[in-house]
mmCIF file of C-alpha atoms in Angstrom:
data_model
loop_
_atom_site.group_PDB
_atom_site.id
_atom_site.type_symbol
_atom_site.label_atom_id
_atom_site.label_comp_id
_atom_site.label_asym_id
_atom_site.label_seq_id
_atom_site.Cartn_x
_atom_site.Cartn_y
_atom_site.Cartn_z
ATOM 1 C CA UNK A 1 -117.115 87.740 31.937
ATOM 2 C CA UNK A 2 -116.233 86.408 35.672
ATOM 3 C CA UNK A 3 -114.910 89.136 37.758
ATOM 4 C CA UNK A 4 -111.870 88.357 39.761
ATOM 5 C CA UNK A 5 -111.653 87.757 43.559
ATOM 6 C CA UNK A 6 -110.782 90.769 45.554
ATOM 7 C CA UNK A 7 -107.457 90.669 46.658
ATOM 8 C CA UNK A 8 -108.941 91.117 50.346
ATOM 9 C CA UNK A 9 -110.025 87.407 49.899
ATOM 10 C CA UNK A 10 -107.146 85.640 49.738
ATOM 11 C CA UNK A 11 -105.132 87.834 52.383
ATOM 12 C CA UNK A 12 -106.903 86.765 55.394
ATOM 13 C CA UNK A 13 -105.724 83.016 54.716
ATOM 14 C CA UNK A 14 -102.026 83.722 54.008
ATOM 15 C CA UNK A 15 -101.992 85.516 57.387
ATOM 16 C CA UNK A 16 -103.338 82.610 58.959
ATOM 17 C CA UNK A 17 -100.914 80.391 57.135
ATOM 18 C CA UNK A 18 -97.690 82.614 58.099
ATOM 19 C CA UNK A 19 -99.428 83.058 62.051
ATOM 20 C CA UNK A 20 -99.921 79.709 62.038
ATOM 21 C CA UNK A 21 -96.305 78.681 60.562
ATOM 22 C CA UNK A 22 -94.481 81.327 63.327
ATOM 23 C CA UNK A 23 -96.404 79.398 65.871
ATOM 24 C CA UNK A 24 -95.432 75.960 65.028
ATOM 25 C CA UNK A 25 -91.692 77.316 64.741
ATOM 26 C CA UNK A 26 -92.059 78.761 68.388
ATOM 27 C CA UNK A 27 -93.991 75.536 69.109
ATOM 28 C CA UNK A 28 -90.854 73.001 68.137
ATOM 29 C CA UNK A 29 -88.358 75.513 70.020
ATOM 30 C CA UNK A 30 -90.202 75.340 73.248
ATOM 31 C CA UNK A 31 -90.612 71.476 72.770
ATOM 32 C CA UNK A 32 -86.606 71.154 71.772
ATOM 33 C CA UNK A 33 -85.225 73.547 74.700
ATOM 34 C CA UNK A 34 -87.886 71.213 77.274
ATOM 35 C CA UNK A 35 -86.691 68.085 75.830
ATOM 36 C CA UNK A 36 -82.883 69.192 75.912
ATOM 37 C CA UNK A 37 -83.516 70.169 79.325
ATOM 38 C CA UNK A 38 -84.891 67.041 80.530
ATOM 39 C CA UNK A 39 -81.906 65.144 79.013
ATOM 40 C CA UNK A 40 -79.566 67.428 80.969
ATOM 41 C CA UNK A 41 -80.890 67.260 83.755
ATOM 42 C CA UNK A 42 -81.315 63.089 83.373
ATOM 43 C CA UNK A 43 -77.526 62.780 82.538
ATOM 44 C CA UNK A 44 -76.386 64.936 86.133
ATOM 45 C CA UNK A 45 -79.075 62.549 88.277
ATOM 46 C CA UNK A 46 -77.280 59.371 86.131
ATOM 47 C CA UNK A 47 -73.788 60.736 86.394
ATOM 48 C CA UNK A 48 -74.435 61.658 89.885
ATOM 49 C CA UNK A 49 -75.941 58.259 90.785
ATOM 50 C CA UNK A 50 -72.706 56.247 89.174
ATOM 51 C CA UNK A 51 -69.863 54.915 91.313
ATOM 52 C CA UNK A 52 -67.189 57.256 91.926
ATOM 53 C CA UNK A 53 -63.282 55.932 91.206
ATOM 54 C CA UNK A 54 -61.874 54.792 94.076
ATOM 55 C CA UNK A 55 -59.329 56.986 94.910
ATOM 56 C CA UNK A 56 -55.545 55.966 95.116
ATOM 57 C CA UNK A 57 -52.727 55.983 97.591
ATOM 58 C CA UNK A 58 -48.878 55.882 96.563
ATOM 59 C CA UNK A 59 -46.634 53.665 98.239
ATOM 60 C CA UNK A 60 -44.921 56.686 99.700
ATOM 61 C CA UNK A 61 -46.786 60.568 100.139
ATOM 62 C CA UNK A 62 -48.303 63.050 102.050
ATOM 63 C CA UNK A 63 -51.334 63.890 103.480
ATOM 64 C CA UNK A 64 -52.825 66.882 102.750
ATOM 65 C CA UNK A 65 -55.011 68.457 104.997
ATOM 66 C CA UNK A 66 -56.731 71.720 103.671
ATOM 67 C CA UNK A 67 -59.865 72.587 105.568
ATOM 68 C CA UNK A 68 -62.391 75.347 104.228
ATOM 69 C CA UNK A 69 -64.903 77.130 105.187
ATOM 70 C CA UNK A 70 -65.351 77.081 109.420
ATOM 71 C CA UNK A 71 -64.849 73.981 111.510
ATOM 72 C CA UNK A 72 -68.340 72.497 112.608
ATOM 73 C CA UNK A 73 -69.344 69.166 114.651
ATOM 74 C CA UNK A 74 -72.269 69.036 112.157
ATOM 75 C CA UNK A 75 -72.903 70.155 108.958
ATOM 76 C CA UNK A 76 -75.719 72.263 108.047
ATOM 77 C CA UNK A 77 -78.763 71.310 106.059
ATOM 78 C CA UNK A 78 -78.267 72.072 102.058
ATOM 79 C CA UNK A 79 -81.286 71.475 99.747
ATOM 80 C CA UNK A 80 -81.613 68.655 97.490
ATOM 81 C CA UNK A 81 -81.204 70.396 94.315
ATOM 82 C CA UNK A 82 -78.048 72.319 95.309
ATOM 83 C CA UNK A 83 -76.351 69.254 96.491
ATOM 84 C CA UNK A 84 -77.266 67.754 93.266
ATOM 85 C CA UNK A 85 -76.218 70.690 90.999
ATOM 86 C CA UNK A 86 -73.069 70.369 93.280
ATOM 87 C CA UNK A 87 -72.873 73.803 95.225
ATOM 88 C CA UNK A 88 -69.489 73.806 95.585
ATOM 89 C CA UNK A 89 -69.621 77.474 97.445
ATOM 90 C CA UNK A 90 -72.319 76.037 100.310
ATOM 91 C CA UNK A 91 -70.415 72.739 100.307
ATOM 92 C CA UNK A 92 -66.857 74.159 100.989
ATOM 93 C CA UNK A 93 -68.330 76.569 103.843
ATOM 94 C CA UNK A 94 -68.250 73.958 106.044
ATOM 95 C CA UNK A 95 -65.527 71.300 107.607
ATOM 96 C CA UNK A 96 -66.226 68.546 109.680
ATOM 97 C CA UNK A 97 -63.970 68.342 112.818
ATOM 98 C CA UNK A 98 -64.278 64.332 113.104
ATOM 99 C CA UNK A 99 -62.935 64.176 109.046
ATOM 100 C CA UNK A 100 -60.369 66.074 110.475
ATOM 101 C CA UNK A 101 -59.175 64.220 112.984
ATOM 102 C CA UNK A 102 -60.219 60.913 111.734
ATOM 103 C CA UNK A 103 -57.984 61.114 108.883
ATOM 104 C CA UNK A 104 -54.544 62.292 111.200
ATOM 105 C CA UNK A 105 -55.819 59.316 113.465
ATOM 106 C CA UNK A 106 -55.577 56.945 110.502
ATOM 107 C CA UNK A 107 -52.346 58.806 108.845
ATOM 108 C CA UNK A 108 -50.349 58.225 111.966
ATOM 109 C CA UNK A 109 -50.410 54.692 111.561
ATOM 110 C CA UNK A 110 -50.264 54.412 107.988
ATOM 111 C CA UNK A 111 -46.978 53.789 106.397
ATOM 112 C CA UNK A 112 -47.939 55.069 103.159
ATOM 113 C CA UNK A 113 -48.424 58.367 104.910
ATOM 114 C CA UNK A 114 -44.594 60.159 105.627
ATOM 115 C CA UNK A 115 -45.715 63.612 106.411
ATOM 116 C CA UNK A 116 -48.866 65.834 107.042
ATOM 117 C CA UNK A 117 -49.279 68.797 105.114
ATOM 118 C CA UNK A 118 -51.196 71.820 106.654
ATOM 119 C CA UNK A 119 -52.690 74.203 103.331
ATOM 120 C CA UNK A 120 -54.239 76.580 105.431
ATOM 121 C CA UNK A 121 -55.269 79.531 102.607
ATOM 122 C CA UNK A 122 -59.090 78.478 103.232
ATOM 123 C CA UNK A 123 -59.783 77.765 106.696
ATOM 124 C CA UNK A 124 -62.265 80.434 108.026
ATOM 125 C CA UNK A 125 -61.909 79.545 112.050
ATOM 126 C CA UNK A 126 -64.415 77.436 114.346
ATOM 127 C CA UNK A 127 -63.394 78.345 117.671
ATOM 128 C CA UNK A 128 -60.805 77.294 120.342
ATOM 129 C CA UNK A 129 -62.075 73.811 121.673
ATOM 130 C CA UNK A 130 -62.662 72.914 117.948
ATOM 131 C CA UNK A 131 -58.707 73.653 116.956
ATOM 132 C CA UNK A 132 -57.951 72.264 120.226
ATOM 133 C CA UNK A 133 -59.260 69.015 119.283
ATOM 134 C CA UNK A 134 -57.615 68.939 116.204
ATOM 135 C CA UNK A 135 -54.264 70.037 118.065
ATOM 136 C CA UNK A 136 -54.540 66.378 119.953
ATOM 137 C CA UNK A 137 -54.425 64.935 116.954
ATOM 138 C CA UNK A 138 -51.671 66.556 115.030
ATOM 139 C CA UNK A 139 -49.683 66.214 118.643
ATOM 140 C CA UNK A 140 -50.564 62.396 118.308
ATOM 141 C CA UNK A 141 -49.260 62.362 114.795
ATOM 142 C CA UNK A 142 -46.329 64.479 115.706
ATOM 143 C CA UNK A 143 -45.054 61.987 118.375
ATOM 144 C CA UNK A 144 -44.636 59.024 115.762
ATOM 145 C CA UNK A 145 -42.017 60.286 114.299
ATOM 146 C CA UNK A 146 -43.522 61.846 111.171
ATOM 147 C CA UNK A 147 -43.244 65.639 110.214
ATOM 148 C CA UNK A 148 -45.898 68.496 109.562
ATOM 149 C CA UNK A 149 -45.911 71.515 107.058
ATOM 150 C CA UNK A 150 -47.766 73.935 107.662
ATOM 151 C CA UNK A 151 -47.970 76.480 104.359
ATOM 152 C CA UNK A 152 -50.218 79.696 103.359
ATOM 153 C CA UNK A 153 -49.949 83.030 102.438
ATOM 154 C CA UNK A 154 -50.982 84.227 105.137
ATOM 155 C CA UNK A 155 -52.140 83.068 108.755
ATOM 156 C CA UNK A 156 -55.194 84.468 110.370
ATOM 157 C CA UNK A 157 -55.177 83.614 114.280
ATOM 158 C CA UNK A 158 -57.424 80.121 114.008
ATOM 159 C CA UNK A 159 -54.769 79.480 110.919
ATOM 160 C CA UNK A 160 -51.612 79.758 112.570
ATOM 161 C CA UNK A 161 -52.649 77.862 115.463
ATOM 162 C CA UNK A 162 -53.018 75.327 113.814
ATOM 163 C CA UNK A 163 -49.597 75.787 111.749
ATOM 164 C CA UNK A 164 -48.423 76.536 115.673
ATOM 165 C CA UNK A 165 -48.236 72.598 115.572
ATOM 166 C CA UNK A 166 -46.291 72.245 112.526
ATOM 167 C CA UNK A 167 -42.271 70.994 112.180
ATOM 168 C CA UNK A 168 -42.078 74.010 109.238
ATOM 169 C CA UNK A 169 -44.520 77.159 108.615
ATOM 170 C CA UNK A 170 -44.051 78.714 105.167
ATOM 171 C CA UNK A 171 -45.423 82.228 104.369
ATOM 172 C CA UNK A 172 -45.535 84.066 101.708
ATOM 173 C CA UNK A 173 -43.045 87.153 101.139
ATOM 174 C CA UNK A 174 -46.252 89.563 100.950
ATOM 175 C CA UNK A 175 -48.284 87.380 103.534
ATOM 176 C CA UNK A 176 -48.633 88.438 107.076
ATOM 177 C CA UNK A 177 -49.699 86.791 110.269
ATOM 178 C CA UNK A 178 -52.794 88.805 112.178
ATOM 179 C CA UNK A 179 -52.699 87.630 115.886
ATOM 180 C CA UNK A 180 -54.017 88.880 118.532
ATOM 181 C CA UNK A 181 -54.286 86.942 121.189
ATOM 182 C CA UNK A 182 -56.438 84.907 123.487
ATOM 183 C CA UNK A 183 -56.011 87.268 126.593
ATOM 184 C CA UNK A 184 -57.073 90.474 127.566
ATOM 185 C CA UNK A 185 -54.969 93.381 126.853
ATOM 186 C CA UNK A 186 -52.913 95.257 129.663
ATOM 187 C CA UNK A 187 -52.809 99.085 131.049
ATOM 188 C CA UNK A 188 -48.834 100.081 131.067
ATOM 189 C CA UNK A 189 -47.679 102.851 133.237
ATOM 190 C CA UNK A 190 -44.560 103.981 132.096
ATOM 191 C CA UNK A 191 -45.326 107.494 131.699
ATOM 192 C CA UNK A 192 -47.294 107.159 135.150
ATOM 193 C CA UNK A 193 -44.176 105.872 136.810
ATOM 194 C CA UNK A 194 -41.872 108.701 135.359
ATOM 195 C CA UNK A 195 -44.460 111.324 136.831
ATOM 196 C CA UNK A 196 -44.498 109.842 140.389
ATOM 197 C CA UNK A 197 -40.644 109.166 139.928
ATOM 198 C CA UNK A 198 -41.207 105.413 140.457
ATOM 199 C CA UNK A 199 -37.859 103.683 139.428
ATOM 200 C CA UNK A 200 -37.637 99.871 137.794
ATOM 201 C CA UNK A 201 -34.860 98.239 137.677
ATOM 202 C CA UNK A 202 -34.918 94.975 134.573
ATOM 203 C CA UNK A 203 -32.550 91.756 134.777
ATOM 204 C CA UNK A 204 -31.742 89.804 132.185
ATOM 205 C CA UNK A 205 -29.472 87.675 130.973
ATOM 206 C CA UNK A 206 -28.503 87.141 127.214
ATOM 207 C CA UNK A 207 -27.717 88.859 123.948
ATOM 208 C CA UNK A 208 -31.336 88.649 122.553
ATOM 209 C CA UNK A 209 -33.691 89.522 125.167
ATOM 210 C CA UNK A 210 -35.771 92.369 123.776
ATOM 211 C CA UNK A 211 -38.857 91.968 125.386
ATOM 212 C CA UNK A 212 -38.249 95.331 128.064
ATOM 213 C CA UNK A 213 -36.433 97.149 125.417
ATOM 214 C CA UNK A 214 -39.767 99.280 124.642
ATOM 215 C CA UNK A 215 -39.084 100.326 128.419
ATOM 216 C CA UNK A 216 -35.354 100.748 128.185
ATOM 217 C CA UNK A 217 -34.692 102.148 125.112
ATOM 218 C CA UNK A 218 -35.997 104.305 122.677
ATOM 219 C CA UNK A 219 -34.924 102.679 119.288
ATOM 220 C CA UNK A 220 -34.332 99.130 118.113
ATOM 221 C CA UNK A 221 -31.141 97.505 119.427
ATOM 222 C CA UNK A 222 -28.769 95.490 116.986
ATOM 223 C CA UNK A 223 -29.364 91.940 118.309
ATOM 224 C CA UNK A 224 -33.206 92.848 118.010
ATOM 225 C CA UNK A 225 -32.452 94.023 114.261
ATOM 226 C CA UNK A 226 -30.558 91.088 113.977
ATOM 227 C CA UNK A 227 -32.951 88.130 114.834
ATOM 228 C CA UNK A 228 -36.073 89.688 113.519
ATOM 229 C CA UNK A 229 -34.549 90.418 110.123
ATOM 230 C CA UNK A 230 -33.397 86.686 110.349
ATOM 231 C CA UNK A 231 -37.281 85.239 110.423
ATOM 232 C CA UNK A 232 -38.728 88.124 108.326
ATOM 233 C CA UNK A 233 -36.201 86.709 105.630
ATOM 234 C CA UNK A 234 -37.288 83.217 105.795
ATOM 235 C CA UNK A 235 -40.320 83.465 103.697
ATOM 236 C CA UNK A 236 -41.318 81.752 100.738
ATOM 237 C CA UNK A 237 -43.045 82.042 97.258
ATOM 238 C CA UNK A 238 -45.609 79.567 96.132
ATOM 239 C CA UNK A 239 -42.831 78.422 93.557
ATOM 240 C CA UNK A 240 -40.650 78.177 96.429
ATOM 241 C CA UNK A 241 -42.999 76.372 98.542
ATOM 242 C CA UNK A 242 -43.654 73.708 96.127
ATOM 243 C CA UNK A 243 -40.291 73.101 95.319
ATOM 244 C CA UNK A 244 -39.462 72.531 98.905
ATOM 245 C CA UNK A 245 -42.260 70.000 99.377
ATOM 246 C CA UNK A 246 -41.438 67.867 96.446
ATOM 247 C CA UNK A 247 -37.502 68.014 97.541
ATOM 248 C CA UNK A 248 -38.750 66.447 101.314
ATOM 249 C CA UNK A 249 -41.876 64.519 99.751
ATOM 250 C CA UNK A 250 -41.245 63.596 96.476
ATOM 251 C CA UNK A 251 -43.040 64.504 93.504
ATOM 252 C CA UNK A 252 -46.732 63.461 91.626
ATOM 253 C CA UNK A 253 -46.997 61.871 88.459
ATOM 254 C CA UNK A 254 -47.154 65.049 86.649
ATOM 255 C CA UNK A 255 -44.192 66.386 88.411
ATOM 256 C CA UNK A 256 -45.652 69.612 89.215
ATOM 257 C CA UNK A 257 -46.696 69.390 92.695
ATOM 258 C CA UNK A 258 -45.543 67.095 95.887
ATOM 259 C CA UNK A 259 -46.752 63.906 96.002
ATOM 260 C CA UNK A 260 -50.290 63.625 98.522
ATOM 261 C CA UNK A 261 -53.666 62.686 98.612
ATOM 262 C CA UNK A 262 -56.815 64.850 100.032
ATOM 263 C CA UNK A 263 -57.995 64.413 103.622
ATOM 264 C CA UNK A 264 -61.462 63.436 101.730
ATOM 265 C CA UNK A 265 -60.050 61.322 99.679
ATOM 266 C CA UNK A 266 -57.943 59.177 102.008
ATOM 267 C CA UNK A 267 -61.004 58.939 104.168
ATOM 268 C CA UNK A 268 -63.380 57.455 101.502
ATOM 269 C CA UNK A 269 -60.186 55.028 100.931
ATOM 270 C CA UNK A 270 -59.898 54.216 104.557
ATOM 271 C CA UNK A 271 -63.602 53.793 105.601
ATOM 272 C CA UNK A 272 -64.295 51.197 102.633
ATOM 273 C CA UNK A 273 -61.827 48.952 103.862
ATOM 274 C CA UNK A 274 -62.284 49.374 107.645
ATOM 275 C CA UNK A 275 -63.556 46.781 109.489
ATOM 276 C CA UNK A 276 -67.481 47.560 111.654
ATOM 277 C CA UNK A 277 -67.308 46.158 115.258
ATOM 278 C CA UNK A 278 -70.366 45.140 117.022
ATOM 279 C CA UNK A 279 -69.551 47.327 120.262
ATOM 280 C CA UNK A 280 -69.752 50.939 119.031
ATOM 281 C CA UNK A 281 -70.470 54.225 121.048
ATOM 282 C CA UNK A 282 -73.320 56.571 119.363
ATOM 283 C CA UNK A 283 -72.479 60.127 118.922
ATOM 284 C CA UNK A 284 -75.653 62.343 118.896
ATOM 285 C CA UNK A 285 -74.405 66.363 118.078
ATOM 286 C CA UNK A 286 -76.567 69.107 119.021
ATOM 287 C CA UNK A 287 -74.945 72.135 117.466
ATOM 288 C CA UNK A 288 -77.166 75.480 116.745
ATOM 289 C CA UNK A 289 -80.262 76.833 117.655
ATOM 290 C CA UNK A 290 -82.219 74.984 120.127
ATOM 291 C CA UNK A 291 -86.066 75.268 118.456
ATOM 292 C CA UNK A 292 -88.961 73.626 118.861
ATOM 293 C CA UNK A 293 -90.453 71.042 116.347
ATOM 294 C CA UNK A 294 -88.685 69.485 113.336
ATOM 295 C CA UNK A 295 -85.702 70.919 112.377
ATOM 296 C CA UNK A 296 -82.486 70.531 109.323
ATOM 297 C CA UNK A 297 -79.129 69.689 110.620
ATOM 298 C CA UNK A 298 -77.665 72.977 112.026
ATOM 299 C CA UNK A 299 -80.003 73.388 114.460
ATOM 300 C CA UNK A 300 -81.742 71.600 117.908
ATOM 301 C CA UNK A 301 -85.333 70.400 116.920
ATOM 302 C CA UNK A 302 -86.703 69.396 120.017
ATOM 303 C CA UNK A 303 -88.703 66.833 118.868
ATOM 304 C CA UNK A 304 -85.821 65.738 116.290
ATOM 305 C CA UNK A 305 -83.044 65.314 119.056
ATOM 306 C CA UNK A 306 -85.579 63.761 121.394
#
């Protein structure tokens, strides 16, 4: 009779079969996930690559000027990829000064544009001569007639200086304003003056004069109380805020917020349609580390400025 095959015959191939299946199965996967990937990655390049909507401007509105990050002359270098994959964190750490002032330069004459609105909530600083320059500007806009808001919930020093420029500042009931100051700070000698039996003698003229009552009194007098409970009061909620702005610049289409379009915005609007003269004045910016060589935006190559 034929004797049957050992059962240790056929077990070898079925492994190799199921090994063989499992790895065709992990195969496909690794294909699929590449091939997804690839498609992904194809549609962000294409959608990146398309034209963008022009953006549009109401008859009547605001412009809104909310810087973020910290007020540069140049930007610094990003990679590629992350401008690609849109890094909104690297690309909002940054503000260029000239988009800054560019776009009040442009607003001032526009008659689309009826008032300047300052959202300060994300401006990180950039130093004096930088806010300064933007100062001229809002001063320029200032003198033709139109008004500027400044609003935030609170106002760090570079922030309120710039809201220093502003028709209206609104703060928040829980914000606070942190200045302190661009000078040096002062020895007093009260106590010295007491023990050498120096006496001062302090004219002044008005109800509200409080600024030598820390020397001449030893508690808060009623017309201090009076006018600092008067500003403390005048704050504003967001709700508050918003309502305020529609009421003076009217509302969007949704009706939820005042009606205004984005410094960036009204710049990409603005430079499409301006005219290019032939006489124009180059601007080379040097900002950063001076190094030798090659160097990214954000610092001084020496060979790249040269």
């Amino acid at each position: 009779m034929p004797r049957d095959k050992p059962m240790s015959d056929s077990s070898p191939g079925l492994f190799r079969r199921l090994l063989s299946g499992v790895w065709n199965l992990i195969s496909w996967i690794r294909t699929s996930i590449a091939n997804l990937l690839f498609v992904a990655i194809l549609v962000l390049i294409v959608i990146t690559l398309l034209p963008q909507e022009a953006p549009q401007l109401a008859e009547k509105g605001a412009l809104r000027l909310a810087p973020s990050g910290v007020l540069v002359d140049q930007r610094s270098y990003i990679e590629p990829l992350q401008q690609l994959l849109g890094d909104s964190q690297r690309l909002d750490s940054e503000t260029l000064v000239r988009d800054l002032v560019n776009a009040i330069n442009y607003a001032a004459k526009d008659k689309r544009i009826t008032t300047l609105v300052l959202e300060l909530d994300h401006l990180a600083g950039g130093g004096i001569s930088k806010l300064e320059e933007i100062g001229i500007a809002l001063t320029t806009f200032k003198a033709t007639g139109k008004s500027i808001i400044a609003v935030s919930d609170s106002y760090s020093q570079e922030q309120y200086y710039l809201a220093s420029y502003a028709n209206e500042i609104y703060l928040h009931p829980m914000g606070t304003v942190a200045l302190t100051g661009y000078g040096a700070y002062r020895n007093y000698f009260k106590s010295a003056l007491e023990k050498l039996a120096v006496n001062f003698h302090v004219f002044r003229v008005g109800q509200y004069k409080d600024f030598v009552e820390p020397y001449t009194r030893n508690g808060m007098s009623d017309a201090s109380r009076e006018h600092n409970t008067q500003w403390l009061n005048e704050l504003k909620t967001r709700l508050e805020m918003r309502r305020d702005l529609i009421a003076k610049i009217g509302a969007d289409k949704e009706g939820n917020n005042y009606q205004a379009v984005s410094f960036k915005d009204y710049l990409t609007l603005i430079e499409s349609k301006k005219a290019h003269h032939k006489d124009q004045v180059g601007l080379l910016v040097a900002q950063g580390t001076i190094i030798d060589g090659e160097q990214p935006s954000g610092n001084i190559g020496g060979d790249t400025l040269a």
